[in-house]
PDB file of C-alpha atoms in Angstrom:
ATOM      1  CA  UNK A   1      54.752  11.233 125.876  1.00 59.00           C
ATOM      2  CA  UNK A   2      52.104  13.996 125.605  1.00 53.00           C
ATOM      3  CA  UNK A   3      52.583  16.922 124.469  1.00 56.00           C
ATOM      4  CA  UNK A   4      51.547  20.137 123.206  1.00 62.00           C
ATOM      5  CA  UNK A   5      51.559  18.881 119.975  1.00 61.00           C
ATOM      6  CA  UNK A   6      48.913  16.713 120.745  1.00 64.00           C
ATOM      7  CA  UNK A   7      46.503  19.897 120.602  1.00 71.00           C
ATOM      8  CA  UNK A   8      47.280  21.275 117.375  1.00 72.00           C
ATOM      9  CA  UNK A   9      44.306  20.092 115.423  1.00 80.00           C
ATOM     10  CA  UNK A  10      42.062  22.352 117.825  1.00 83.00           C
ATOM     11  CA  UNK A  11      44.379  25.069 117.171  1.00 83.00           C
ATOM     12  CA  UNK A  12      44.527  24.657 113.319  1.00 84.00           C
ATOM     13  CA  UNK A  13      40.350  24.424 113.601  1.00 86.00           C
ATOM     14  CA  UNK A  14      40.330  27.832 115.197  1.00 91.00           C
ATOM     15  CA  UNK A  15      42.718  29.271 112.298  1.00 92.00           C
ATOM     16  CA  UNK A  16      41.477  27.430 109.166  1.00 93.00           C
ATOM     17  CA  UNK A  17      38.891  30.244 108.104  1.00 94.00           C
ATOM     18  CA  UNK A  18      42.307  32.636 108.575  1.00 95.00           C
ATOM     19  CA  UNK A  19      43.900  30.059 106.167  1.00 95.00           C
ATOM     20  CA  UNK A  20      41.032  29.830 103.573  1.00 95.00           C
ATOM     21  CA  UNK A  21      41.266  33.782 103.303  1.00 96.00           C
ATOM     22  CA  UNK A  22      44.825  33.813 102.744  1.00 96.00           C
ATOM     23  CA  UNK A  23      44.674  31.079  99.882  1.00 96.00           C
ATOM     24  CA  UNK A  24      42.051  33.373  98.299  1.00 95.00           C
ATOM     25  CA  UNK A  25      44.240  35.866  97.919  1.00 96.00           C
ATOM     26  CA  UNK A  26      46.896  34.087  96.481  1.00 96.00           C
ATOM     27  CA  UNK A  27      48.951  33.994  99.614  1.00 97.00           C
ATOM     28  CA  UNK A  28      51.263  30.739  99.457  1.00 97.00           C
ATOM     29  CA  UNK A  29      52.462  28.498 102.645  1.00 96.00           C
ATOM     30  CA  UNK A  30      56.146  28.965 101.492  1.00 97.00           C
ATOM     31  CA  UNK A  31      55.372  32.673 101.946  1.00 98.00           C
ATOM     32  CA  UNK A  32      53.794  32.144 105.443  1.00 98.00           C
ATOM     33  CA  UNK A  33      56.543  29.885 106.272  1.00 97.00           C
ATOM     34  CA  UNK A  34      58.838  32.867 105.244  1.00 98.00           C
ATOM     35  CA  UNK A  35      56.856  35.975 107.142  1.00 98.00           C
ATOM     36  CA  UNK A  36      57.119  33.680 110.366  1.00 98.00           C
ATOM     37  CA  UNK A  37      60.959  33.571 109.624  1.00 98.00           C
ATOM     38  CA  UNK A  38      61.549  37.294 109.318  1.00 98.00           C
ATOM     39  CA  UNK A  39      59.334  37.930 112.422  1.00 98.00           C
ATOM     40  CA  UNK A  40      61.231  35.417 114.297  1.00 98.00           C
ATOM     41  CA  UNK A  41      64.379  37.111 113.436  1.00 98.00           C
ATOM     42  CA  UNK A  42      63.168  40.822 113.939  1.00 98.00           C
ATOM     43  CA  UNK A  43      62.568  39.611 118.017  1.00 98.00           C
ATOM     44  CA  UNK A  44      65.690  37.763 117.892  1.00 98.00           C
ATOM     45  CA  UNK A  45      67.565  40.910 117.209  1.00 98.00           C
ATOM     46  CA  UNK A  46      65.529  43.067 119.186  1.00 98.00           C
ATOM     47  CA  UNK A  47      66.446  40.872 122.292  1.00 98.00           C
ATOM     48  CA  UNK A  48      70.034  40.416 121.090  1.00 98.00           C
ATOM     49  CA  UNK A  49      70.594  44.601 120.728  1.00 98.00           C
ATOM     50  CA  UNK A  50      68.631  45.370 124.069  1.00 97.00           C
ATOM     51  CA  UNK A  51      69.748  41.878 126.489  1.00 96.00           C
ATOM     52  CA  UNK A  52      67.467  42.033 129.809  1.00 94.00           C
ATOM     53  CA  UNK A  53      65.435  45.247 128.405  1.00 97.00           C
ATOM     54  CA  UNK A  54      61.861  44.926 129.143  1.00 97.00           C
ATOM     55  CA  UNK A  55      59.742  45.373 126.212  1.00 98.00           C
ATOM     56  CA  UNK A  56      61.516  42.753 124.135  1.00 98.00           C
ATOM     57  CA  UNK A  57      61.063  40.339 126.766  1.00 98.00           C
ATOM     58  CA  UNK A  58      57.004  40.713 126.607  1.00 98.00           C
ATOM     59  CA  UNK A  59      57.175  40.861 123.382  1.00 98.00           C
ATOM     60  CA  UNK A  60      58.590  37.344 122.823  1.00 98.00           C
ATOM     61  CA  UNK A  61      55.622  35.368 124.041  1.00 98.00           C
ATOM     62  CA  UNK A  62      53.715  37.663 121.352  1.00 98.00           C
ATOM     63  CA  UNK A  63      55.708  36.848 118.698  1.00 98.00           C
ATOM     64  CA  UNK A  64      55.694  32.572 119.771  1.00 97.00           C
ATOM     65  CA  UNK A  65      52.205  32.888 119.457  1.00 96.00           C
ATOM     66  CA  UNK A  66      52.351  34.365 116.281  1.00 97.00           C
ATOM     67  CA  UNK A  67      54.705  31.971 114.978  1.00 96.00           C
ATOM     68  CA  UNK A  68      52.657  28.851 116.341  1.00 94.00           C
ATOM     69  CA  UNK A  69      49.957  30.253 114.020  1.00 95.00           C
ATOM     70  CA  UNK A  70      51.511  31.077 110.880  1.00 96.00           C
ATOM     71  CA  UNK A  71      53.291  28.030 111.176  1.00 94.00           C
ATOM     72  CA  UNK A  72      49.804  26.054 110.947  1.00 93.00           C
ATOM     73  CA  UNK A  73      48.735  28.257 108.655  1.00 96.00           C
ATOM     74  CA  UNK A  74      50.814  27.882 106.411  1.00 95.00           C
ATOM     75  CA  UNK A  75      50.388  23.576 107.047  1.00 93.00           C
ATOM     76  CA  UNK A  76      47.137  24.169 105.738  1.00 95.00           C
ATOM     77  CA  UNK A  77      47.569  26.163 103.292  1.00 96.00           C
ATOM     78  CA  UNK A  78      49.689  23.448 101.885  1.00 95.00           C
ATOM     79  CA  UNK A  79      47.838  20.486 102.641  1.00 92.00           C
ATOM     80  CA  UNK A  80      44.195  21.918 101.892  1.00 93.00           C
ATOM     81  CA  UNK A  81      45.028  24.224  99.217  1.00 94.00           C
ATOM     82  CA  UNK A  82      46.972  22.178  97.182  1.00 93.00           C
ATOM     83  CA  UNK A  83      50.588  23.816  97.981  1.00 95.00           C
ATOM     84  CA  UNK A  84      52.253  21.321  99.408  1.00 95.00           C
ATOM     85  CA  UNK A  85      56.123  20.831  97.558  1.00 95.00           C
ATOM     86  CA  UNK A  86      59.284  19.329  98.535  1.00 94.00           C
ATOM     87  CA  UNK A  87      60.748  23.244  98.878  1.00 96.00           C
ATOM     88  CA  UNK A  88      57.973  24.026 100.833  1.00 95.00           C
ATOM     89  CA  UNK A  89      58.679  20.974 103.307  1.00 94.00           C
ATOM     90  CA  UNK A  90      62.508  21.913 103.479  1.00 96.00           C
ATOM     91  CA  UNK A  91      61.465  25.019 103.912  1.00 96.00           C
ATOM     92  CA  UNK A  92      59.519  24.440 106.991  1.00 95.00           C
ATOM     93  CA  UNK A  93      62.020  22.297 108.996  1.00 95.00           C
ATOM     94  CA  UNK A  94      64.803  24.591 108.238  1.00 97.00           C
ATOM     95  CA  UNK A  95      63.281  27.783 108.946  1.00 97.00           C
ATOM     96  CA  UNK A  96      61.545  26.341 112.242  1.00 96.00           C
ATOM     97  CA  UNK A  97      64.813  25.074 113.476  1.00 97.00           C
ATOM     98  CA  UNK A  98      66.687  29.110 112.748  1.00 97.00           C
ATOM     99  CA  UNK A  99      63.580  30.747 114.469  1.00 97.00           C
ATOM    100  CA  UNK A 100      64.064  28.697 117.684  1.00 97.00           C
ATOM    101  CA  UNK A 101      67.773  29.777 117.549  1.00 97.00           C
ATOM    102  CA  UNK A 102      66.941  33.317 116.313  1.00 98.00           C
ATOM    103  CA  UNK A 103      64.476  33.840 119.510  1.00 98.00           C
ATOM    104  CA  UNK A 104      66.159  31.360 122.336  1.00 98.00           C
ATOM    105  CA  UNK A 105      69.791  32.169 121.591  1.00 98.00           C
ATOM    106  CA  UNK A 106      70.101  35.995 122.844  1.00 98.00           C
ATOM    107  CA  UNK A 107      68.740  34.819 126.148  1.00 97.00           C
ATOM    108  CA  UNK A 108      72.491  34.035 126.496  1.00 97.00           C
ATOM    109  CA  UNK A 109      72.796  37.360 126.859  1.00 97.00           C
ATOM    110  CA  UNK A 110      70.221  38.036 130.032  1.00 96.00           C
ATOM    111  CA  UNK A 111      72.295  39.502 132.905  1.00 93.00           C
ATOM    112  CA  UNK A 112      73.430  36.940 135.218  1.00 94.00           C
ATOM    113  CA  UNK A 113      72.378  34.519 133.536  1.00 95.00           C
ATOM    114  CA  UNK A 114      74.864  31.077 132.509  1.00 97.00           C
ATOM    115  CA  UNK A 115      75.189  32.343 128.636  1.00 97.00           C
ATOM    116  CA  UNK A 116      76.571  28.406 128.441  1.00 97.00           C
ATOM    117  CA  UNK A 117      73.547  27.081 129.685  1.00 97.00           C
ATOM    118  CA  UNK A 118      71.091  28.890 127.285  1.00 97.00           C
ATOM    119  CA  UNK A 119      73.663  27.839 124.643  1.00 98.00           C
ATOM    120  CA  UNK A 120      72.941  24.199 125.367  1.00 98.00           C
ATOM    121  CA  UNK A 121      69.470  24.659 125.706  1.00 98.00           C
ATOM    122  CA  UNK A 122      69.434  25.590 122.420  1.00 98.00           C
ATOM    123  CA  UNK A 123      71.267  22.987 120.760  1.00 98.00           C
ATOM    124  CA  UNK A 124      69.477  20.637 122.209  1.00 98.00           C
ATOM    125  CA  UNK A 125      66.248  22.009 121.308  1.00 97.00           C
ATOM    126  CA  UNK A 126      68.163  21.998 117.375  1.00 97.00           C
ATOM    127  CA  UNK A 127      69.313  18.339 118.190  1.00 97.00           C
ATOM    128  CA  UNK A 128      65.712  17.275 119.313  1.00 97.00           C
ATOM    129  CA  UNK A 129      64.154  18.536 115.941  1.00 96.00           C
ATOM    130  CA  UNK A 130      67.166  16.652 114.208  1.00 96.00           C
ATOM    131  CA  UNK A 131      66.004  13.399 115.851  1.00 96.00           C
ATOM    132  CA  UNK A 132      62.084  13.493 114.822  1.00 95.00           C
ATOM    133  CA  UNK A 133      63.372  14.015 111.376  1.00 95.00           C
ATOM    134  CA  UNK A 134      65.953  11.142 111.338  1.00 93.00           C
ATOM    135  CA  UNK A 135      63.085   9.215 111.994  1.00 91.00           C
ATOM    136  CA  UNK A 136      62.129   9.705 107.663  1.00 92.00           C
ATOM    137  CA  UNK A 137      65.764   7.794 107.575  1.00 89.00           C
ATOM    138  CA  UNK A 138      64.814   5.078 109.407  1.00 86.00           C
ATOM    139  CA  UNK A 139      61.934   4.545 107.526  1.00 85.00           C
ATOM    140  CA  UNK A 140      59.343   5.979 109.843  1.00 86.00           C
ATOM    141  CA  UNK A 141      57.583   9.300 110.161  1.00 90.00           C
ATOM    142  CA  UNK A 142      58.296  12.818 111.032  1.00 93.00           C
ATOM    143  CA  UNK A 143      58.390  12.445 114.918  1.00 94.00           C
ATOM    144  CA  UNK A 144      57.087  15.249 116.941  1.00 93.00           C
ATOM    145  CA  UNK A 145      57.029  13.418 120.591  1.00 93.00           C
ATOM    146  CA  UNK A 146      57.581  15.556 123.726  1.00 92.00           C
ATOM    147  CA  UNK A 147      57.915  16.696 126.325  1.00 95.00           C
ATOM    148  CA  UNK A 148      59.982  19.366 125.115  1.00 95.00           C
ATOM    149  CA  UNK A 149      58.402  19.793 121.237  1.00 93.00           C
ATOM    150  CA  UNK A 150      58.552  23.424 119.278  1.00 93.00           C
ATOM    151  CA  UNK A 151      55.210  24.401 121.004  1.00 92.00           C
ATOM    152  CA  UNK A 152      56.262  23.215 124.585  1.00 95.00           C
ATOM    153  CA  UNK A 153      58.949  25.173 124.152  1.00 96.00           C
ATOM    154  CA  UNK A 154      57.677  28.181 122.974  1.00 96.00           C
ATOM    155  CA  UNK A 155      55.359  28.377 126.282  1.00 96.00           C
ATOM    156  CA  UNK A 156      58.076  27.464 128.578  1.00 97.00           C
ATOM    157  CA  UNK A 157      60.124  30.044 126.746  1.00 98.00           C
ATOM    158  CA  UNK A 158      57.112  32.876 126.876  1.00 97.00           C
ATOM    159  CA  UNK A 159      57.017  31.987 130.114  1.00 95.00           C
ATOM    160  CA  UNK A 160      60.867  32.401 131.152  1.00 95.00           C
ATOM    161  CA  UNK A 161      60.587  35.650 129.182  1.00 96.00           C
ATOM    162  CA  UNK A 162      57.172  37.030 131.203  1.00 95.00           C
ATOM    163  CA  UNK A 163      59.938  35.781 134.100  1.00 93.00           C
ATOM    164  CA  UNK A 164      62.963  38.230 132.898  1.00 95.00           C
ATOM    165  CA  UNK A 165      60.693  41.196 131.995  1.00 95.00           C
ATOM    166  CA  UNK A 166      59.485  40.992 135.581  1.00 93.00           C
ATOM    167  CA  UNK A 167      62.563  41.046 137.770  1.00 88.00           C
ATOM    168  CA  UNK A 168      61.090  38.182 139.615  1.00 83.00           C
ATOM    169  CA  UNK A 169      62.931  35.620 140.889  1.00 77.00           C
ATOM    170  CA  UNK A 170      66.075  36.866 139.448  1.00 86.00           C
ATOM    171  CA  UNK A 171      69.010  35.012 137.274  1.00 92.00           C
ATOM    172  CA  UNK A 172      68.803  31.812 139.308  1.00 93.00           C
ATOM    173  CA  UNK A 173      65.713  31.063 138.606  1.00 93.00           C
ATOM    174  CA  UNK A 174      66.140  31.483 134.890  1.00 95.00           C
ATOM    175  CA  UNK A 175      69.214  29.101 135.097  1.00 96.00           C
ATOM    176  CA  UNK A 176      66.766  27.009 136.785  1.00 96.00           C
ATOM    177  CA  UNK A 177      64.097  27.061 133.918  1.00 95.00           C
ATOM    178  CA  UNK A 178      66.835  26.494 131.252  1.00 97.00           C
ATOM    179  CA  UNK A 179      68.060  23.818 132.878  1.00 97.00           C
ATOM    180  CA  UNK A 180      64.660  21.832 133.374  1.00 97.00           C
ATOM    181  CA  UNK A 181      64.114  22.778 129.479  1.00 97.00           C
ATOM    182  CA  UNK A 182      67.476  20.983 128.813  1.00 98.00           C
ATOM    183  CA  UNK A 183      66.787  18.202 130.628  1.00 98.00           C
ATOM    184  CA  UNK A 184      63.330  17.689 128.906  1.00 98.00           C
ATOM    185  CA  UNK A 185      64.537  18.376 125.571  1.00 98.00           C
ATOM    186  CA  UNK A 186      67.303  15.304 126.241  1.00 98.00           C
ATOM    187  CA  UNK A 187      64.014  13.078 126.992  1.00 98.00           C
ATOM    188  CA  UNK A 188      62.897  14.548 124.035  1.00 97.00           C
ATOM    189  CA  UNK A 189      65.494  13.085 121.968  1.00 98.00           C
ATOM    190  CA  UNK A 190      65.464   9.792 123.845  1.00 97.00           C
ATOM    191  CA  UNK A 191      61.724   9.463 123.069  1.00 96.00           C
ATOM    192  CA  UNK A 192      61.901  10.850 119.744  1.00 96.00           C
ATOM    193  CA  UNK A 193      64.487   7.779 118.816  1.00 96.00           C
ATOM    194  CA  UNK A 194      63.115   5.516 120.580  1.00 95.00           C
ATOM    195  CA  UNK A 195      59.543   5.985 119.102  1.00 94.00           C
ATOM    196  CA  UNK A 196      61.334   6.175 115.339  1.00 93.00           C
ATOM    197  CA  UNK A 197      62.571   2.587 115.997  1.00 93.00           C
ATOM    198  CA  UNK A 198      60.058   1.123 117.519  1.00 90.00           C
ATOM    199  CA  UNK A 199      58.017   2.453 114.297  1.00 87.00           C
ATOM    200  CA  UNK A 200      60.189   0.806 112.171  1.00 83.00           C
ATOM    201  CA  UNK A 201      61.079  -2.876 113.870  1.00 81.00           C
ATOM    202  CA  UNK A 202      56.566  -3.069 113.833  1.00 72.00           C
ATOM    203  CA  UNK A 203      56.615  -2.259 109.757  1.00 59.00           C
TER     204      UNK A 203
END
C-alpha cells in the first residue's frame, strides 16, 4: 500500500549535497542518527513539561521534519560514504522507534484528550516498526509498507499538533485523529506481515 515512504529517494536527492558536506567533515551516520535522537527527546520533554502549551505544539512539525532529514542523512552517509556497520543499523531502528515514543507519547497529556488512546497509538506505531523488522526473521527484507509508516506518521502527527496549537476543533477531534492513526497503523501491521510472507513463500 503506498506510502510516504515511497517518496524518499526524491527527498534523499534534495539532501545528498547536505550529506556529502557532512562526510567531509568527518561527521559519521551513527552521529546523525544520535543528534536526531537528542532532538527528538528535547521536543518530547518540552511537550511533556508544558502539555497543550502552544509553542511546543508548532514546534513539533519542525522538529519531524528535521528528523525525516537527518534520518536520511545519516542513510547516506552510511551507504555512500562507506559507514554503514551493524551498530550503526541497530542504532537506527532503536533510536527511530524511542523518538516516535519520545515525541507522540506526551500527547497523552493534551487536555481533554483520551491519554489511553494516544497510549495505544503509540504502541502500535512501536508494534508496526516491530513487524517490518520481523520480516529479516522470516527471511525477507526490512518492510516499510504503509499506510501508517514513520513518515506518514510524522505528517499526520505535525498535523494533529498544527491542530492542538490552534484551539480548533477541540479534544474530540484529536481523539478522532488518534484514532484513525490507530486504525491505520493496525493495517500497517497487517500489511507489513502479510507482505514479509508473501516475500518469503516466492523465494
Amino acid at each position: 500500500m503506498a506510502s510516504l515512504y515511497d517518496i524518499k529517494p526524491m527527498f534523499q536527492a534534495r539532501l545528498r549535497p547536505v550529506s556529502q558536506e557532512l562526510a567531509t567533515r568527518g561527521i559519521t551516520a551513527n552521529e546523525v542518527t544520535l543528534a536526531a535522537l537528542v532532538l527528538s527527546l528535547a521536543e518530547g520533554l518540552l511537550l511533556w513539561i508544558f502539555p497543550g502549551a502552544v509553542l511546543p505544539l508548532l514546534l513539533l512539525p519542525i522538529v519531524l521534519f528535521a528528523r525525516m532529514a537527518l534520518n536520511a542523512i545519516d542513510g547516506m552517509l552510511a551507504r555512500e560514504h562507506g559507514q554503514a556497520s551493524r551498530l550503526g543499523a541497530l542504532l537506527n531502528e532503536i533510536c527511530d522507534m524511542a523518538s516516535d515514543a519520545a515525541l507522540y507519547a506526551p500527547l497523552a497529556l493534551l487536555p481533554g484528550v483520551s491519554g489511553g488512546l494516544a497510549v495505544i497509538a503509540v504502541l502500535i506505531a512501536l508494534i508496526a516498526e516491530g513487524a517490518g523488522l520481523a520480516s529479516l526473521l522470516a527471511g525477507g527484507t526490512r518492510r516499510y509498507d504503509g499506510p501508517m509508516g514513520k513518515s506518514d506518521r510524522a505528517l499526520a502527527y505535525a498535523a494533529l499538533a498544527l491542530i492542538a496549537a490552534s484551539g480548533l476543533g477541540g479534544a474530540l477531534l484529536i481523539d478522532l485523529a488518534l484514532l484513525a492513526i490507530a486504525s491505520l497503523g493496525i493495517l500497517t501491521i497487517f500489511n507489513r506481515v502479510r507482505g514479509a510472507l508473501e516475500a518469503a513463500s516466492g523465494s
